[in-house]
Short mmCIF file of C-alpha atoms in Angstrom, two decimals:
data_model
loop_
_atom_site.label_atom_id
_atom_site.label_comp_id
_atom_site.label_asym_id
_atom_site.label_seq_id
_atom_site.Cartn_x
_atom_site.Cartn_y
_atom_site.Cartn_z
CA MET A 253 26.64 -59.08 36.87
CA PRO A 254 28.05 -56.34 39.12
CA THR A 255 27.53 -56.73 42.85
CA LEU A 256 25.37 -53.97 44.30
CA PRO A 257 27.15 -52.09 47.10
CA ARG A 258 24.59 -52.58 49.85
CA SER A 259 22.32 -55.09 51.55
CA SER A 260 18.89 -56.04 50.26
CA HIS A 261 15.93 -54.14 51.64
CA VAL A 262 12.27 -54.83 52.25
CA LEU A 263 10.01 -54.15 49.25
CA LEU A 264 7.14 -51.70 49.56
CA THR A 265 4.58 -52.30 46.86
CA LEU A 266 0.90 -52.82 46.43
CA LEU A 267 1.51 -56.22 48.03
CA ALA A 268 1.85 -54.34 51.32
CA LEU A 269 -1.66 -52.89 51.30
CA ALA A 270 -2.86 -54.91 54.25
CA THR A 271 0.31 -54.84 56.35
CA ALA A 272 2.58 -51.92 55.62
CA CYS A 273 6.20 -52.95 55.26
CA GLY A 274 9.26 -51.15 56.52
CA GLY A 275 11.25 -51.19 59.71
CA PRO A 276 10.30 -49.52 62.97
CA PRO A 277 9.18 -45.90 62.56
CA MET A 278 11.38 -43.10 63.80
CA ALA A 279 10.51 -40.93 66.77
CA SER A 280 10.04 -37.24 66.12
CA GLY A 281 13.13 -35.10 65.89
CA ILE A 282 16.67 -35.94 64.86
CA ALA A 283 17.20 -39.67 64.42
CA GLU A 284 20.87 -39.43 63.46
CA THR A 285 23.42 -36.73 62.94
CA SER A 286 26.88 -37.28 61.50
CA SER A 287 29.33 -35.24 59.47
CA SER A 288 27.68 -36.51 56.28
CA LEU A 289 24.02 -36.97 57.19
CA THR A 290 21.22 -35.52 59.30
CA VAL A 291 18.00 -37.52 59.53
CA LYS A 292 14.91 -35.73 60.84
CA SER A 293 11.57 -37.42 61.24
CA ASN A 294 7.86 -36.74 61.52
CA LEU A 295 7.94 -33.12 60.45
CA THR A 296 4.71 -31.50 59.27
CA LEU A 297 3.61 -28.91 56.75
CA ALA A 298 0.91 -26.44 57.79
CA SER A 299 -2.64 -27.40 56.71
CA PHE A 300 -1.72 -30.99 55.77
CA PRO A 301 -1.80 -34.23 57.84
CA HIS A 302 1.23 -35.89 56.26
CA LEU A 303 4.31 -36.66 58.38
CA ILE A 304 7.63 -36.07 56.62
CA ASP A 305 11.16 -37.46 57.06
CA LEU A 306 14.29 -35.68 55.83
CA TYR A 307 17.69 -37.14 54.91
CA ILE A 308 20.06 -34.21 54.54
CA PRO A 309 23.73 -34.35 53.46
CA ALA A 310 26.30 -31.83 54.66
CA ASN A 311 25.82 -29.40 51.76
CA PRO A 312 22.58 -30.16 49.90
CA LYS A 313 22.16 -28.60 46.48
CA ARG A 314 19.25 -30.70 45.23
CA VAL A 315 16.25 -32.46 46.74
CA VAL A 316 14.37 -35.61 45.74
CA VAL A 317 10.86 -36.12 47.12
CA PHE A 318 10.27 -39.89 47.13
CA LEU A 319 6.77 -41.39 47.36
CA HIS A 320 6.25 -44.89 48.77
CA GLY A 321 3.94 -47.49 47.25
CA GLY A 322 0.36 -48.35 48.20
CA GLY A 323 0.03 -49.46 51.82
CA GLY A 324 3.62 -48.47 52.47
CA THR A 325 5.48 -46.15 54.79
CA LYS A 326 7.91 -43.28 54.47
CA GLU A 327 10.50 -45.38 56.28
CA GLY A 328 10.02 -48.14 53.74
CA GLY A 329 10.54 -45.68 50.92
CA ALA A 330 13.97 -44.89 52.34
CA GLU A 331 14.66 -48.62 52.61
CA ASN A 332 13.70 -49.11 48.95
CA LEU A 333 16.49 -46.71 48.00
CA GLY A 334 18.96 -48.22 50.45
CA LEU A 335 19.31 -45.09 52.56
CA ARG A 336 17.71 -46.71 55.61
CA ILE A 337 18.92 -50.17 56.57
CA VAL A 338 17.04 -52.36 59.04
CA ASN A 339 18.62 -55.38 60.71
CA GLY A 340 16.17 -56.72 63.25
CA THR A 341 15.52 -53.82 65.58
CA VAL A 342 18.70 -51.99 64.59
CA VAL A 343 18.36 -49.13 62.12
CA SER A 344 21.34 -47.62 60.32
CA TYR A 345 21.83 -45.29 57.37
CA ASP A 346 23.93 -45.21 54.23
CA THR A 347 26.11 -42.32 55.34
CA ALA A 348 28.76 -43.28 52.78
CA TRP A 349 26.41 -42.59 49.87
CA MET A 350 25.21 -39.34 51.38
CA ALA A 351 28.80 -38.23 52.01
CA THR A 352 29.58 -38.37 48.29
CA HIS A 353 26.36 -36.77 47.00
CA ASP A 354 24.81 -33.34 47.49
CA VAL A 355 21.23 -34.61 47.18
CA ALA A 356 18.77 -34.47 50.09
CA PHE A 357 15.80 -36.83 50.23
CA VAL A 358 12.32 -36.07 51.53
CA PHE A 359 9.99 -38.96 52.39
CA PRO A 360 6.35 -37.96 53.05
CA GLN A 361 3.83 -40.39 54.52
CA GLY A 362 0.84 -41.14 52.31
CA GLN A 363 -2.60 -41.01 53.89
CA ALA A 364 -5.50 -43.48 53.94
CA LEU A 365 -9.27 -43.33 53.78
CA THR A 366 -10.87 -43.23 57.22
CA GLY A 367 -10.94 -46.66 58.84
CA THR A 368 -8.45 -48.26 56.44
CA ASN A 369 -4.69 -48.83 56.34
CA GLY A 370 -4.34 -48.39 52.57
CA ARG A 371 -1.82 -45.56 52.90
CA THR A 372 -1.36 -44.15 49.44
CA TRP A 373 -1.79 -41.10 47.19
CA ARG A 374 -4.76 -39.61 45.35
CA ASN A 375 -3.55 -40.50 41.86
CA HIS A 376 -6.75 -41.58 40.03
CA VAL A 377 -5.78 -45.20 40.79
CA MET A 378 -6.19 -45.02 44.56
CA ASP A 379 -7.65 -42.42 46.91
CA SER A 380 -5.87 -41.25 50.05
CA GLY A 381 -8.71 -39.03 51.19
CA VAL A 382 -6.64 -35.84 50.85
CA ASP A 383 -5.57 -33.54 48.02
CA ASP A 384 -2.07 -34.85 47.36
CA VAL A 385 -1.47 -32.60 44.36
CA ALA A 386 -1.98 -29.61 46.65
CA PHE A 387 0.16 -31.15 49.39
CA LEU A 388 3.09 -32.09 47.17
CA SER A 389 2.99 -28.75 45.38
CA ALA A 390 3.06 -26.97 48.75
CA LEU A 391 5.87 -29.25 49.92
CA ALA A 392 7.93 -28.36 46.85
CA GLY A 393 7.24 -24.69 47.48
CA ALA A 394 8.43 -24.96 51.08
CA ILE A 395 11.61 -26.74 49.97
CA ARG A 396 12.37 -24.06 47.38
CA ALA A 397 11.78 -21.32 49.95
CA GLY A 398 13.79 -23.03 52.69
CA THR A 399 10.86 -23.00 55.10
CA LEU A 400 10.27 -26.74 55.54
CA ASP A 401 12.95 -27.10 58.23
CA PRO A 402 15.98 -25.04 59.30
CA ALA A 403 18.26 -28.00 58.52
CA LEU A 404 17.30 -27.90 54.84
CA PRO A 405 18.30 -24.64 53.12
CA ALA A 406 16.40 -23.17 50.19
CA THR A 407 16.95 -25.43 47.19
CA ALA A 408 16.36 -24.53 43.56
CA ARG A 409 16.29 -28.01 42.05
CA ILE A 410 13.65 -30.54 43.16
CA ALA A 411 12.69 -33.89 41.63
CA VAL A 412 9.80 -36.15 42.53
CA SER A 413 10.07 -39.92 42.30
CA GLY A 414 8.08 -42.88 43.50
CA HIS A 415 7.52 -46.60 43.37
CA SER A 416 4.28 -48.36 42.43
CA ASN A 417 1.42 -46.11 43.62
CA GLY A 418 4.07 -43.49 44.36
CA GLY A 419 5.12 -43.69 40.72
CA MET A 420 1.49 -43.36 39.65
CA MET A 421 1.29 -40.18 41.74
CA THR A 422 4.50 -38.99 40.10
CA ASN A 423 2.77 -39.42 36.75
CA ARG A 424 -0.24 -37.42 37.90
CA LEU A 425 2.07 -34.61 39.01
CA TRP A 426 3.85 -34.63 35.62
CA CYS A 427 0.46 -33.91 34.07
CA GLU A 428 -1.22 -31.69 36.66
CA ALA A 429 1.54 -29.91 38.60
CA PRO A 430 4.60 -30.03 36.32
CA ALA A 431 5.95 -26.64 37.36
CA SER A 432 6.34 -27.79 40.97
CA PHE A 433 9.24 -30.12 40.14
CA ASP A 434 12.22 -30.13 37.79
CA ALA A 435 12.34 -33.87 37.01
CA PHE A 436 10.06 -36.87 37.41
CA ILE A 437 11.14 -40.50 37.92
CA ALA A 438 8.64 -43.36 38.29
CA PHE A 439 9.43 -46.99 39.13
CA ALA A 440 6.71 -49.54 38.29
CA GLY A 441 4.15 -46.75 38.47
CA PRO A 442 2.55 -45.87 35.12
CA ALA A 443 -0.19 -43.28 34.66
CA SER A 444 -3.85 -43.92 35.34
CA VAL A 445 -6.14 -44.37 32.33
CA HIS A 446 -7.89 -41.22 33.55
CA LEU A 447 -4.84 -39.28 32.35
CA GLY A 448 -4.83 -40.85 28.89
CA VAL A 449 -5.75 -39.25 25.57
CA GLY A 450 -9.40 -38.18 25.61
CA ALA A 451 -9.96 -39.29 29.21
CA ASP A 452 -11.79 -37.33 31.91
CA HIS A 453 -8.50 -35.97 33.30
CA ALA A 454 -6.53 -36.06 30.04
CA CYS A 455 -2.89 -35.12 30.53
CA VAL A 456 -2.30 -31.58 29.27
CA PRO A 457 0.71 -30.28 31.23
CA SER A 458 1.25 -26.53 31.38
CA VAL A 459 4.98 -27.20 30.88
CA THR A 460 6.84 -30.42 30.16
CA ARG A 461 9.60 -31.74 32.37
CA PRO A 462 12.16 -34.56 32.04
CA TYR A 463 10.72 -37.98 32.84
CA LEU A 464 12.29 -41.38 33.44
CA GLY A 465 10.17 -44.50 33.83
CA TYR A 466 11.20 -48.04 34.77
CA ILE A 467 8.90 -51.00 34.11
CA GLY A 468 9.40 -54.71 34.65
CA GLY A 469 8.68 -56.91 31.66
CA LYS A 470 7.29 -59.56 34.02
CA ASP A 471 5.58 -57.36 36.59
CA THR A 472 3.05 -59.57 38.39
CA VAL A 473 1.28 -56.59 39.99
CA LEU A 474 0.80 -54.63 36.76
CA GLN A 475 0.45 -57.90 34.77
CA THR A 476 2.81 -56.79 32.01
CA ASP A 477 4.02 -60.30 31.14
CA GLY A 478 2.37 -61.25 27.87
CA HIS A 479 0.64 -57.85 27.74
CA TRP A 480 3.51 -55.53 26.80
CA LEU A 481 1.74 -54.38 23.64
CA ASP A 482 -1.67 -53.92 25.30
CA SER A 483 -2.64 -50.25 25.50
CA VAL A 484 -4.00 -50.72 29.03
CA TRP A 485 -2.51 -52.64 31.95
CA THR A 486 -4.61 -53.66 34.95
CA VAL A 487 -3.47 -54.12 38.53
CA LYS A 488 -3.86 -57.72 39.67
CA PRO A 489 -7.50 -58.11 40.84
CA ILE A 490 -6.71 -59.53 44.27
CA LEU A 491 -4.65 -56.42 44.99
CA ALA A 492 -7.08 -53.97 43.43
CA ASN A 493 -9.93 -55.31 45.58
CA THR A 494 -8.75 -53.37 48.62
CA PRO A 495 -9.85 -50.16 50.38
CA GLY A 496 -8.80 -47.02 48.60
CA PHE A 497 -8.75 -48.36 45.04
CA VAL A 498 -10.61 -46.21 42.52
CA ASP A 499 -9.63 -47.70 39.16
CA PRO A 500 -6.94 -50.37 38.63
CA ASN A 501 -6.48 -49.60 34.93
CA LEU A 502 -3.27 -47.94 33.77
CA VAL A 503 -1.94 -46.64 30.47
CA ASN A 504 0.87 -48.79 29.08
CA GLU A 505 4.07 -46.77 29.71
CA LEU A 506 5.16 -47.04 26.07
CA THR A 507 1.71 -45.95 24.89
CA PHE A 508 1.84 -42.90 27.17
CA HIS A 509 5.37 -42.19 25.92
CA LYS A 510 4.24 -42.30 22.29
CA THR A 511 0.85 -40.58 22.53
CA ILE A 512 1.37 -37.94 25.22
CA ARG A 513 4.90 -37.39 26.50
CA VAL A 514 6.85 -37.18 23.24
CA PRO A 515 4.22 -35.23 21.25
CA ARG A 516 3.78 -32.68 24.03
CA THR A 517 7.48 -32.34 24.86
CA CYS A 518 9.12 -32.02 21.46
CA ALA A 519 6.50 -32.91 18.83
CA GLY A 520 8.96 -35.55 17.74
CA THR A 521 8.84 -39.15 16.68
CA VAL A 522 9.73 -42.06 18.92
CA HIS A 523 13.17 -43.41 18.09
CA THR A 524 14.12 -47.06 17.83
CA PRO A 525 14.93 -48.35 21.33
CA VAL A 526 18.37 -49.55 22.35
CA ILE A 527 18.82 -53.01 23.85
CA GLY A 528 21.35 -53.29 26.65
CA GLY A 529 22.86 -55.88 28.95
CA GLY A 530 22.60 -58.62 26.36
CA GLY A 531 18.83 -58.22 26.29
CA ALA A 532 18.38 -57.57 30.01
CA TRP A 533 16.83 -54.17 29.37
CA THR A 534 15.51 -51.96 26.57
CA THR A 535 15.68 -48.16 26.60
CA TRP A 536 13.54 -45.66 24.71
CA SER A 537 15.15 -42.22 24.73
CA ASP A 538 13.50 -39.26 23.01
CA CYS A 539 13.41 -35.46 22.95
CA ASP A 540 17.20 -35.27 23.35
CA GLY A 541 17.06 -37.72 26.25
CA ALA A 542 14.58 -35.68 28.29
CA LEU A 543 12.12 -38.56 28.09
CA GLN A 544 13.36 -42.06 28.85
CA LEU A 545 11.62 -45.36 29.39
CA VAL A 546 13.42 -48.51 30.49
CA ARG A 547 11.88 -51.98 30.33
CA VAL A 548 13.82 -54.46 32.46
CA THR A 549 13.05 -57.68 30.63
CA GLU A 550 12.73 -60.23 33.44
CA ALA A 551 12.02 -57.86 36.34
CA ASP A 552 8.94 -58.11 38.52
CA HIS A 553 7.40 -55.19 40.45
CA CYS A 554 10.31 -54.67 42.85
CA MET A 555 12.96 -52.00 42.70
CA SER A 556 15.19 -53.94 45.09
CA GLY A 557 15.07 -56.43 47.94
CA ASP A 558 14.14 -60.08 48.34
CA ASN A 559 10.40 -60.11 47.59
CA CYS A 560 11.01 -60.65 43.86
CA SER A 561 13.37 -63.08 42.15
CA HIS A 562 14.17 -60.39 39.59
CA THR A 563 14.30 -56.71 40.55
CA PHE A 564 15.35 -53.56 38.72
CA GLU A 565 18.57 -53.56 40.70
CA SER A 566 19.42 -57.24 40.43
CA ASP A 567 18.84 -57.32 36.67
CA THR A 568 20.63 -54.07 35.77
CA GLY A 569 23.42 -54.27 38.35
CA ARG A 570 22.69 -50.69 39.39
CA ARG A 571 21.24 -49.04 42.47
CA MET A 572 18.08 -47.17 41.60
CA ILE A 573 19.13 -44.28 43.85
CA ASP A 574 22.06 -43.77 41.47
CA VAL A 575 19.84 -44.10 38.41
CA LEU A 576 17.37 -41.47 39.56
CA THR A 577 19.94 -38.98 40.84
CA GLU A 578 22.07 -39.25 37.68
CA PHE A 579 19.02 -38.60 35.51
CA PHE A 580 18.01 -35.68 37.73
CA VAL A 581 21.44 -34.05 37.59
CA ALA A 582 21.83 -34.59 33.83
CA LYS A 583 18.39 -33.40 32.76
CA ALA A 584 17.80 -30.61 35.29
CA PRO A 585 21.29 -29.10 35.70
#
């Protein structure tokens, strides 16, 4: 298996609901400036309470908005992707990766219901107490217009991605605010049952956009092991019994792919999946590759890091930051 070119990082998932993971938060302003990277922290967008961090390369041409998992932090989202590296109290950044890519990253901080620390997104699975569809749509608008911060010029191509509850929010946006972003990438974050066929918020996007989903075949949070063919997955009860949870039931990613994404995108049929890595992963690719779903056979809920024996990165030999940016560039040129 290929060696991943970076250190492991702390996982931010639903497991962090009670004690948000991630290294020390950054003070407001510029945290680091180099020839290849500017990091700015705790910015705000008018009318919304969310704090926002920016990771900006020398000449950004694209932007990814990345949403952390339930109970997590914006700093932890950057750690999940390997852009922010914490060693004790020392924080550093992957300037080498940023130097060779023209993609900026935006990490907003999810909110929590009053009196709780369940920082998350209003995605029909959890409730943050604020209108996150409105916030993220406004954030995308500010990025396109170049008004979010002087260090980030107007950018025409924007993707949204997220892990766990951040991925679930990404799915809600694909359904309810698809025109705000050019590509959608969700890691271990399938859609709420409230977005399913015939549900109270049934997914009827005004336009369809490219989507990539990653799911672990042995995800202990989503309980996919032994339930891959079930039409509904349910978040582990001990995790779902926390402040902010609305409904722990999720549509199986493959079911959503077959019943909503493919029919609405290209009215096509779902092709036979391709098995890769000697069985380590299975890929469904439809609508000329605009819709892709990857099941990592032995992976748990983690993108990366040490909290799971099997992660998306350890079992595919690839950094997820590369996976999401390559999909973004290829499908939203």
